[in-house]
XYZ file of C-alpha atoms in Angstrom:
666
model
C 38.069 101.192 -51.699
C 41.570 101.672 -50.371
C 44.412 100.885 -52.748
C 47.152 99.784 -50.422
C 49.623 99.218 -53.216
C 49.865 102.998 -53.646
C 51.994 104.929 -51.159
C 49.502 107.783 -51.036
C 46.772 105.568 -49.624
C 48.779 103.291 -47.393
C 47.817 105.170 -44.272
C 44.162 104.170 -44.546
C 45.151 100.635 -43.550
C 44.907 101.767 -39.932
C 41.240 102.577 -40.433
C 40.651 99.000 -41.535
C 42.529 97.732 -38.508
C 40.427 99.855 -36.168
C 37.275 98.677 -37.913
C 38.266 95.001 -37.573
C 39.035 95.358 -33.881
C 35.843 97.274 -33.126
C 33.597 94.860 -35.052
C 35.412 91.693 -33.931
C 35.835 90.439 -37.476
C 38.657 88.560 -39.144
C 40.883 91.112 -40.800
C 42.453 88.766 -43.323
C 39.276 86.986 -44.483
C 37.016 90.041 -44.482
C 39.248 92.977 -45.431
C 42.161 91.613 -47.451
C 39.831 89.703 -49.795
C 38.090 93.006 -50.608
C 41.451 94.688 -51.129
C 42.457 91.914 -53.536
C 39.250 92.484 -55.474
C 39.892 96.225 -55.595
C 43.437 95.644 -56.750
C 42.189 93.455 -59.586
C 39.657 96.095 -60.692
C 41.987 99.112 -60.615
C 45.225 97.591 -61.900
C 44.256 94.364 -63.633
C 46.898 92.602 -61.560
C 45.749 89.102 -60.656
C 48.339 88.527 -57.920
C 46.880 88.273 -54.426
C 48.262 89.827 -51.278
C 50.318 87.684 -48.949
C 50.679 87.992 -45.192
C 54.287 89.057 -45.566
C 53.352 91.883 -47.929
C 50.746 93.257 -45.530
C 53.146 93.059 -42.599
C 55.886 94.827 -44.557
C 53.465 97.586 -45.479
C 52.424 98.075 -41.870
C 56.014 98.085 -40.622
C 56.849 100.719 -43.204
C 54.144 103.102 -42.035
C 55.844 104.807 -39.000
C 57.509 107.651 -40.819
C 56.796 111.152 -42.069
C 57.039 111.718 -45.756
C 57.677 115.056 -47.401
C 55.665 116.017 -50.489
C 56.804 118.819 -52.782
C 59.271 119.953 -50.087
C 56.448 121.844 -48.391
C 53.638 119.469 -47.475
C 54.295 117.164 -44.549
C 51.953 114.177 -44.141
C 52.092 112.673 -40.649
C 52.252 108.908 -40.343
C 51.479 106.787 -37.271
C 53.997 105.911 -34.652
C 55.581 102.488 -34.398
C 53.799 101.622 -31.177
C 50.447 102.556 -32.739
C 51.052 100.209 -35.648
C 52.089 97.506 -33.236
C 49.044 97.995 -31.006
C 46.553 97.949 -33.867
C 48.191 95.381 -36.121
C 49.080 92.692 -33.595
C 45.468 91.616 -32.841
C 44.687 91.363 -36.550
C 47.955 89.925 -37.837
C 49.580 87.392 -35.491
C 53.335 87.404 -35.849
C 53.588 91.099 -36.667
C 55.477 91.834 -33.431
C 58.119 89.191 -34.120
C 58.687 90.443 -37.657
C 58.857 94.010 -36.386
C 61.613 93.181 -33.911
C 63.596 91.343 -36.583
C 63.266 94.259 -38.993
C 64.309 96.825 -36.404
C 67.232 94.685 -35.281
C 68.494 94.271 -38.838
C 68.075 97.977 -39.559
C 69.961 98.923 -36.408
C 72.854 96.604 -37.263
C 72.991 98.010 -40.750
C 72.866 101.556 -39.400
C 75.707 100.916 -36.990
C 77.717 99.064 -39.624
C 77.438 101.892 -42.094
C 78.874 104.315 -39.497
C 81.729 102.043 -38.407
C 84.193 103.815 -40.642
C 84.119 107.588 -40.665
C 86.256 107.850 -43.740
C 83.293 107.194 -45.903
C 81.708 110.390 -44.635
C 84.686 112.732 -45.157
C 84.192 116.026 -46.958
C 82.731 115.636 -50.423
C 81.823 118.260 -52.930
C 78.844 118.530 -55.189
C 77.659 121.009 -57.720
C 75.600 122.809 -55.103
C 77.756 123.002 -52.022
C 80.720 121.551 -50.115
C 80.194 120.196 -46.616
C 82.670 118.732 -44.109
C 81.651 115.935 -41.761
C 83.451 114.419 -38.858
C 82.825 111.215 -36.921
C 81.569 113.129 -33.916
C 78.826 114.644 -36.059
C 77.359 111.145 -36.798
C 74.047 110.631 -34.942
C 74.289 108.411 -31.931
C 72.638 105.004 -31.735
C 69.930 106.262 -29.413
C 68.859 108.618 -32.172
C 68.002 105.640 -34.423
C 65.311 106.766 -36.871
C 61.794 105.421 -36.641
C 61.678 104.441 -40.311
C 61.700 100.670 -40.692
C 61.477 100.680 -44.455
C 64.862 99.062 -44.993
C 65.223 100.322 -48.536
C 64.905 103.889 -47.290
C 67.025 103.840 -44.128
C 69.280 106.730 -45.136
C 66.539 108.866 -46.610
C 67.105 112.514 -45.691
C 63.380 112.904 -45.121
C 63.398 110.604 -42.136
C 63.057 112.177 -38.698
C 64.511 110.816 -35.506
C 61.953 111.531 -32.859
C 59.209 109.035 -33.683
C 60.001 106.458 -31.051
C 61.042 109.056 -28.521
C 57.585 110.619 -28.564
C 55.799 107.332 -28.020
C 52.725 107.731 -25.878
C 51.556 104.150 -25.790
C 52.678 102.209 -22.772
C 53.925 98.569 -22.928
C 50.855 97.440 -20.946
C 48.539 98.452 -23.769
C 50.596 96.578 -26.334
C 50.663 93.549 -24.046
C 46.869 93.617 -23.747
C 46.480 93.549 -27.536
C 48.989 90.811 -28.163
C 48.104 88.469 -25.291
C 44.677 87.629 -26.707
C 46.142 86.618 -30.034
C 48.804 84.356 -28.559
C 51.624 86.435 -30.057
C 54.976 87.339 -28.565
C 55.019 90.271 -26.153
C 57.110 93.338 -26.703
C 58.545 95.660 -24.113
C 59.015 99.009 -25.794
C 60.658 101.974 -24.192
C 61.814 105.291 -25.507
C 65.055 103.768 -26.720
C 65.056 101.547 -29.818
C 67.848 99.482 -28.276
C 65.469 98.380 -25.526
C 63.019 96.745 -27.945
C 63.394 93.064 -27.204
C 61.378 89.893 -27.187
C 60.925 88.246 -23.822
C 61.806 84.550 -23.679
C 58.720 83.660 -21.672
C 56.465 85.242 -24.264
C 58.122 83.221 -27.047
C 57.729 80.013 -25.115
C 54.104 80.810 -24.324
C 53.386 81.411 -28.000
C 55.068 78.170 -29.057
C 53.260 76.249 -26.344
C 49.903 77.645 -27.419
C 50.558 76.668 -31.032
C 51.630 73.179 -30.038
C 48.527 72.749 -27.884
C 46.272 73.675 -30.790
C 48.074 71.237 -33.045
C 47.905 68.530 -30.418
C 44.163 69.079 -30.052
C 43.626 68.641 -33.782
C 45.738 65.498 -33.862
C 43.837 64.109 -30.893
C 40.520 64.643 -32.649
C 41.772 63.001 -35.851
C 43.151 60.085 -33.866
C 39.812 59.618 -32.134
C 38.029 59.568 -35.493
C 40.385 56.855 -36.710
C 39.863 54.830 -33.550
C 36.098 55.057 -33.981
C 36.451 53.905 -37.568
C 38.259 50.779 -36.407
C 35.111 49.693 -34.562
C 32.545 48.443 -37.127
C 29.844 48.487 -34.491
C 30.360 52.219 -33.870
C 30.963 53.448 -37.387
C 28.700 52.621 -40.308
C 30.930 54.938 -42.324
C 33.823 52.521 -42.001
C 31.616 49.545 -42.824
C 30.421 51.220 -46.010
C 33.893 52.076 -47.252
C 35.330 48.764 -46.141
C 32.978 47.005 -48.536
C 33.967 49.428 -51.282
C 37.672 48.831 -50.693
C 37.102 45.090 -50.614
C 35.210 45.216 -53.906
C 37.922 47.277 -55.578
C 40.541 44.791 -54.441
C 38.546 41.855 -55.783
C 37.910 43.576 -59.112
C 41.600 44.417 -59.558
C 42.511 40.838 -58.705
C 40.047 39.505 -61.264
C 41.275 41.876 -63.960
C 44.846 40.749 -63.358
C 44.113 37.048 -63.157
C 41.739 36.301 -66.029
C 41.428 39.429 -68.201
C 38.235 40.986 -66.943
C 36.870 42.240 -70.260
C 37.702 39.079 -72.186
C 35.871 36.513 -70.065
C 34.858 33.468 -72.094
C 31.495 32.488 -70.664
C 30.142 29.049 -71.591
C 27.616 28.919 -74.399
C 24.783 27.981 -72.045
C 25.037 31.364 -70.358
C 26.729 33.549 -72.974
C 24.292 33.091 -75.809
C 20.717 34.217 -75.522
C 18.422 31.580 -76.978
C 16.757 32.477 -80.255
C 13.530 31.119 -78.790
C 13.688 33.761 -76.064
C 14.207 36.472 -78.678
C 11.258 35.201 -80.681
C 9.099 35.138 -77.566
C 9.948 38.741 -76.702
C 9.297 39.829 -80.274
C 5.967 37.982 -80.229
C 5.002 39.972 -77.151
C 5.791 43.226 -78.941
C 3.901 42.059 -82.017
C 0.854 41.061 -79.963
C 0.710 44.456 -78.277
C 1.119 46.231 -81.610
C -1.735 44.191 -83.029
C -3.935 45.271 -80.139
C -2.986 48.886 -80.820
C -4.125 48.484 -84.407
C -7.476 47.154 -83.105
C -7.736 50.148 -80.824
C -7.162 52.633 -83.613
C -9.172 50.743 -86.201
C -10.003 52.674 -89.356
C -9.625 56.103 -87.766
C -8.032 58.876 -89.760
C -5.266 61.014 -88.300
C -5.318 64.777 -88.395
C -3.731 66.493 -91.411
C -1.850 69.763 -91.729
C -0.576 69.708 -88.153
C 2.240 72.069 -87.231
C 4.935 70.062 -85.480
C 6.987 71.881 -82.866
C 10.655 72.179 -83.704
C 12.854 70.149 -81.393
C 9.959 68.058 -80.057
C 10.001 64.302 -79.601
C 7.470 63.878 -82.422
C 9.760 65.667 -84.872
C 12.650 63.405 -83.839
C 10.514 60.278 -84.320
C 9.297 61.411 -87.753
C 12.802 62.148 -89.029
C 14.131 58.923 -87.561
C 11.340 56.745 -88.965
C 10.481 58.333 -92.309
C 13.485 60.258 -93.653
C 16.882 59.278 -94.966
C 20.229 60.907 -94.395
C 19.933 63.077 -97.528
C 16.290 64.025 -96.968
C 16.010 67.715 -96.101
C 12.225 67.919 -95.827
C 10.660 69.185 -92.646
C 8.719 66.932 -90.296
C 5.417 68.545 -91.357
C 5.968 67.692 -95.005
C 7.223 64.196 -94.238
C 4.155 63.398 -92.167
C 1.698 64.789 -94.725
C 3.322 62.842 -97.555
C 3.293 59.621 -95.547
C -0.374 60.106 -94.628
C -1.202 60.793 -98.271
C 0.574 57.707 -99.608
C -0.327 55.276 -96.813
C -3.059 54.613 -94.292
C -3.095 56.286 -90.911
C -2.652 53.058 -88.976
C 0.604 52.162 -90.744
C 2.044 55.602 -90.095
C 1.233 55.494 -86.375
C 2.583 51.946 -86.003
C 5.797 53.074 -87.703
C 6.144 55.858 -85.138
C 5.539 53.367 -82.311
C 8.252 51.034 -83.618
C 10.604 53.969 -84.039
C 10.004 54.897 -80.394
C 10.844 51.316 -79.370
C 14.086 51.462 -81.318
C 15.206 54.970 -80.312
C 13.931 55.086 -76.729
C 14.658 51.531 -75.542
C 16.740 49.324 -77.827
C 19.356 51.853 -78.968
C 20.025 53.061 -75.403
C 22.045 51.699 -72.482
C 19.031 50.308 -70.653
C 19.410 49.281 -67.924
C 21.794 52.100 -67.061
C 24.204 50.503 -64.622
C 25.634 53.929 -63.749
C 22.419 54.907 -61.972
C 22.761 54.905 -58.191
C 19.798 52.732 -57.240
C 20.346 50.272 -60.081
C 24.089 49.953 -59.626
C 23.721 49.429 -55.884
C 21.369 46.502 -56.463
C 23.523 45.074 -59.218
C 26.751 45.478 -57.278
C 25.064 43.914 -54.257
C 24.389 40.783 -56.277
C 27.886 40.946 -57.722
C 29.423 41.262 -54.246
C 27.442 38.294 -52.938
C 28.639 36.104 -55.778
C 32.216 37.343 -55.652
C 32.521 36.335 -51.990
C 31.405 32.829 -52.911
C 33.825 32.719 -55.837
C 36.543 30.180 -55.042
C 38.613 30.171 -58.211
C 39.049 31.307 -61.819
C 36.642 28.672 -63.118
C 33.826 30.083 -61.006
C 34.849 33.654 -61.833
C 34.329 32.981 -65.544
C 30.573 32.977 -65.033
C 30.583 35.692 -62.396
C 29.727 38.601 -64.696
C 26.817 36.889 -66.409
C 25.471 35.306 -63.240
C 25.422 38.629 -61.377
C 23.586 40.408 -64.177
C 21.156 37.513 -64.551
C 20.408 37.734 -60.839
C 19.862 41.482 -61.180
C 17.339 41.369 -64.039
C 15.376 38.719 -62.163
C 15.238 40.752 -58.969
C 12.089 42.441 -57.691
C 13.720 45.861 -58.037
C 14.146 45.370 -61.769
C 10.965 43.465 -62.642
C 8.492 45.170 -60.319
C 9.855 48.718 -60.169
C 12.365 49.720 -62.817
C 10.720 48.161 -65.880
C 7.097 49.161 -65.083
C 8.081 52.711 -64.198
C 10.218 53.070 -67.325
C 7.497 51.628 -69.559
C 4.814 53.888 -68.059
C 6.955 56.978 -68.590
C 7.672 56.012 -72.194
C 3.994 55.359 -72.883
C 2.987 58.737 -71.503
C 5.762 60.402 -73.475
C 4.594 58.829 -76.717
C 0.945 59.750 -76.141
C 1.922 63.303 -75.285
C 4.191 63.606 -78.328
C 1.677 62.111 -80.805
C -1.455 63.693 -79.355
C -1.678 66.162 -82.250
C -1.879 63.429 -84.905
C -3.984 60.815 -83.113
C -7.557 60.452 -84.390
C -9.801 63.041 -82.804
C -12.679 60.595 -82.400
C -10.985 58.429 -79.780
C -12.931 58.264 -76.543
C -11.405 58.524 -73.084
C -11.715 54.748 -72.642
C -9.924 54.226 -75.935
C -7.083 56.537 -74.929
C -6.759 54.816 -71.576
C -6.715 51.441 -73.253
C -4.146 52.706 -75.756
C -1.934 53.891 -72.892
C -2.296 50.469 -71.289
C -1.246 48.691 -74.485
C 1.673 51.049 -75.048
C 2.867 50.404 -71.502
C 2.700 46.645 -72.042
C 4.542 46.999 -75.350
C 7.358 49.102 -73.863
C 7.548 46.592 -71.002
C 8.190 43.788 -73.475
C 10.780 45.934 -75.262
C 12.587 46.662 -71.973
C 12.753 42.950 -71.155
C 14.083 42.245 -74.660
C 16.757 44.903 -74.267
C 17.775 43.761 -70.774
C 17.983 40.106 -71.815
C 20.163 40.926 -74.816
C 22.866 42.387 -72.561
C 23.772 38.844 -71.489
C 25.280 38.205 -74.936
C 28.496 40.172 -75.196
C 29.559 38.443 -78.432
C 26.445 39.532 -80.347
C 25.113 42.719 -81.808
C 21.505 43.441 -82.702
C 19.807 45.710 -85.180
C 16.149 46.672 -85.099
C 14.943 47.771 -88.528
C 11.748 49.796 -88.927
C 10.100 49.632 -92.351
C 8.626 53.014 -93.297
C 5.252 53.254 -95.076
C 5.372 52.185 -98.684
C 6.722 49.111 -100.491
C 9.329 47.121 -98.607
C 12.775 47.271 -100.279
C 13.875 44.154 -102.102
C 16.683 43.530 -99.669
C 14.358 43.410 -96.684
C 12.221 40.316 -97.465
C 15.329 38.188 -96.997
C 15.148 39.132 -93.335
C 11.951 37.147 -92.921
C 12.644 34.008 -90.975
C 10.975 30.723 -91.744
C 8.659 31.178 -88.777
C 7.337 34.393 -90.323
C 6.930 33.278 -93.910
C 3.723 31.346 -93.166
C 2.141 34.399 -91.558
C 2.633 36.685 -94.586
C -0.694 37.103 -96.377
C -2.086 39.732 -98.756
C -3.853 41.246 -95.749
C -0.656 41.523 -93.691
C 2.373 43.748 -93.704
C 5.820 43.451 -92.126
C 6.502 46.546 -90.028
C 9.880 45.792 -88.483
C 12.633 43.231 -88.164
C 15.192 42.229 -85.526
C 18.534 40.930 -86.816
C 21.224 39.207 -84.753
C 24.881 39.470 -85.799
C 28.015 37.765 -84.555
C 30.947 39.941 -83.479
C 33.632 37.257 -83.279
C 35.576 38.882 -86.116
C 35.692 42.279 -84.478
C 33.760 44.232 -81.932
C 32.410 47.431 -83.455
C 31.640 48.907 -80.036
C 33.927 49.779 -77.173
C 33.604 47.169 -74.452
C 35.108 49.555 -71.938
C 32.102 51.907 -72.102
C 30.161 49.877 -69.548
C 31.437 48.846 -66.164
C 30.711 45.130 -66.420
C 28.258 44.215 -69.167
C 27.703 45.462 -72.679
C 24.284 47.113 -72.576
C 24.971 49.268 -75.631
C 24.695 46.359 -78.016
C 22.108 47.561 -80.563
C 23.303 49.150 -83.763
C 21.962 52.573 -84.589
C 19.484 53.216 -87.351
C 22.160 54.766 -89.593
C 24.816 52.086 -89.095
C 25.340 49.817 -92.085
C 25.982 46.237 -91.066
C 24.480 44.423 -94.032
C 27.839 43.206 -95.347
C 28.086 40.673 -92.531
C 25.709 37.705 -92.509
C 23.270 37.607 -89.629
C 22.649 34.632 -87.377
C 18.926 35.046 -86.832
C 16.079 37.377 -87.697
C 12.563 37.897 -86.469
C 10.022 40.023 -88.337
C 6.998 41.793 -86.894
C 4.004 41.030 -89.097
C 0.703 42.766 -88.449
C -2.600 41.636 -89.879
C -4.752 44.289 -91.532
C -7.956 43.027 -89.982
C -11.157 44.972 -90.372
C -13.150 45.401 -87.207
C -14.970 47.848 -85.055
C -12.832 50.597 -83.591
C -12.750 51.498 -79.966
C -13.656 55.007 -80.910
C -17.107 53.689 -81.828
C -19.682 52.923 -79.158
C -20.269 49.312 -80.217
C -21.061 47.274 -77.145
C -19.450 44.041 -78.354
C -16.073 45.660 -78.982
C -16.119 47.421 -75.623
C -16.864 44.205 -73.710
C -14.100 42.399 -75.541
C -11.610 45.050 -74.495
C -12.676 44.845 -70.872
C -12.213 41.085 -70.828
C -8.831 41.274 -72.543
C -7.638 43.975 -70.135
C -8.747 41.860 -67.199
C -6.875 38.890 -68.611
C -3.629 40.770 -68.901
C -3.967 42.251 -65.448
C -4.683 38.932 -63.773
C -1.919 37.084 -65.608
C 0.807 38.769 -63.595
C 1.674 41.736 -65.760
C 4.369 44.054 -64.436
C 2.109 47.082 -64.563
C 1.937 48.763 -61.198
C -1.808 49.462 -61.164
C -4.872 48.392 -63.201
C -6.504 50.837 -65.519
C -9.639 52.668 -64.573
C -11.668 50.912 -67.246
C -10.682 47.514 -65.869
C -13.375 45.847 -63.725
C -12.006 42.758 -61.923
C -15.472 41.843 -60.648
C -16.964 41.680 -64.111
C -17.459 37.981 -64.929
C -20.130 38.388 -67.573
C -19.318 37.014 -71.037
C -20.957 38.380 -74.119
C -23.566 36.198 -75.783
C -22.051 36.593 -79.226
C -18.859 34.817 -78.141
C -20.061 31.228 -78.484
C -17.944 28.579 -76.748
C -17.280 25.336 -78.548
C -18.184 21.935 -77.214
C -15.852 20.287 -74.777
C -12.875 21.705 -72.961
C -10.612 22.103 -75.984
C -9.686 25.300 -77.730
C -10.279 25.397 -81.463
C -8.619 27.309 -84.266
C -10.316 29.605 -86.703
C -10.584 26.990 -89.409
C -11.380 24.146 -87.028
C -7.893 22.605 -87.136
C -5.896 21.714 -84.073
C -3.166 24.054 -82.910
C 0.254 22.669 -81.944
C -0.904 22.559 -78.335
C -3.948 20.460 -79.251
C -6.417 23.249 -78.522
C -9.448 24.103 -80.557
C -10.447 27.604 -81.495
C -13.839 28.766 -82.652
C -14.556 32.164 -84.076
C -17.861 33.884 -83.483
C -19.797 35.916 -85.985
C -19.466 39.068 -83.882
C -17.718 41.999 -85.578
C -14.599 41.751 -83.394
C -10.987 42.509 -84.305
C -9.497 39.511 -82.411
C -8.528 36.353 -84.227
C -8.495 33.704 -81.489
C -11.063 33.044 -78.760
C -11.053 30.959 -75.608
C -14.124 28.710 -75.519
C -13.902 28.302 -71.751
C -14.167 31.907 -70.628
C -14.975 33.808 -73.846
C -11.751 35.803 -73.859
C -10.358 37.019 -77.189
C -6.710 37.051 -78.258
C -4.668 38.284 -81.166
C -2.154 35.425 -81.330
C -1.610 31.882 -80.172
C 1.059 33.168 -77.793
C -1.509 35.247 -75.911
C -3.950 32.331 -75.906
C -1.350 29.904 -74.535
C -0.372 32.357 -71.827
C -4.024 32.729 -70.900
C -4.557 28.974 -70.822
C -1.544 28.305 -68.575
C -2.454 30.997 -66.099
C -2.923 29.836 -62.514
C -6.469 30.148 -61.268
C -7.993 29.951 -64.727
C -10.163 26.963 -63.944
C -11.287 28.504 -60.634
C -12.426 31.708 -62.299
C -14.086 29.684 -65.065
C -16.071 27.665 -62.493
C -17.270 30.871 -60.859
C -18.316 32.234 -64.243
C -20.280 29.113 -65.137
C -21.891 29.090 -61.699
C -22.952 32.707 -62.153
C -24.459 31.869 -65.530
C -26.316 28.897 -64.048
C -27.728 30.976 -61.193
C -28.787 33.682 -63.631
């Protein structure tokens, strides 16, 4: 690689110029960049070459330099530099003329007074000069290195021996739009023609005018919404930014006081969402039954299972590994409680303690901002703008994009992730139908958790905490979290697995409201955050019944039929799941004989008493894990909430009539 910053290698620049011209490549972009890289490697100097530096180096080439007073290294002639450098470096000819003109004036000015060159004596010799001995102007040296004009090593015949005609120089410079030079044997005749200067300026102005014309045309096209979707897209963005800035200035965007009817999420809605999670957890316990998890499993470091075990079973000061924690929990508690604890921990860590829905996501934010834009256009004053934030988000979570796509897809991914993470500790005796049913129940449970999380974002003045009780005795401080609605459900055969607490943040927001663009979706306290010093507004505890029944891992026919009917019920009741499971048979209308319907059209309870809805439930003698049964269609349910949802489903009576007709025909 040539090192053009060294005088000994400066002559090789001409080889690069010849190469650039022969190969029709850009000298500056292709060659100088490599020279910069070489300069950095050999000298460590990070400064890059400039156009002026390269031009000065080329102009300084036409000279002969003496080495050791005996070796003469020839250098190219001025016209050769001009012919080769002009096509690669536009403007070189103009700079060359200026340099030569300045050097000539300096040369003539230095010889204006002859007194300065009168006889002088040195240690070596004494020489006498006279004005007539001064070289004439026509003998102007070819050296254009201005710092070395009076060097005694310069010779005076470089330009006089020029063999390159002006036509050749003109051919090189005309293509590049540079000024033309007319060079003769006399340096005084080097001049720049006026027509060439004007032609160069005109060419530059034409190029600039062409660029401005193209930019102007682009702007004109943008002014026509029918021709430019680009302008329409950014016009909406600019309009939204203007409206948001106006709202922030007018009413304090992040301190909007929304009326209580929209700001506060009803406790009944929270209880309903928690009941959904509890019902799905109860079905998971029926699926697992009395199975025993595998022991002595090696848990992969950094896996999701290790994170869930540490998050659900260990404290901040606990330094035990995940393997030891799991073995100790399985030794001191039953397998079902340990697995349910991991499931609740996944709900807390993967859904509730996150920013779901993530409004920064492109698809989600576009839908949400679309609803926000529609409402903002209809906003006619500050009073309507007060409810704008909540109304837009409420419209978003009720949209088809959120309910039919985002939530089901998220829940399915979380269910698969949990099954994959816990596959090493799940009972080995589970059949493929049981695993598929377990995946179905996990998906439904994560769906309910996603809806709970999304609904809670409407309450900016509240904070929530989801507590997971690890296996073992519940701490004394935790039973106070049981609400009055849960106290009646606590029996010796039941256990509270988790609790949701609701706090008020009027006295100080512990989270940064500026983290989210519009709504506070990061509103759940982490597992390690202590918030017990502040009284809570409401609590809801998940209580699971330790009911003995046949496991799905067994091949009992009654249990299998009950699962098929329950899966069909959930699928037909409008669940958000994208597709039915493979074990689900929509055409199956057969009811098992052991599920005996009661007389009349009422639903009865287990003990024969009437439920708050006036329905009567009757329990069969079949070894089933469900607690409530529908006497009309022989479906089984784990809670009154599931039974009421089943009863109010559209088309229930029609399907029941078809079932009874099939029985009659049989």
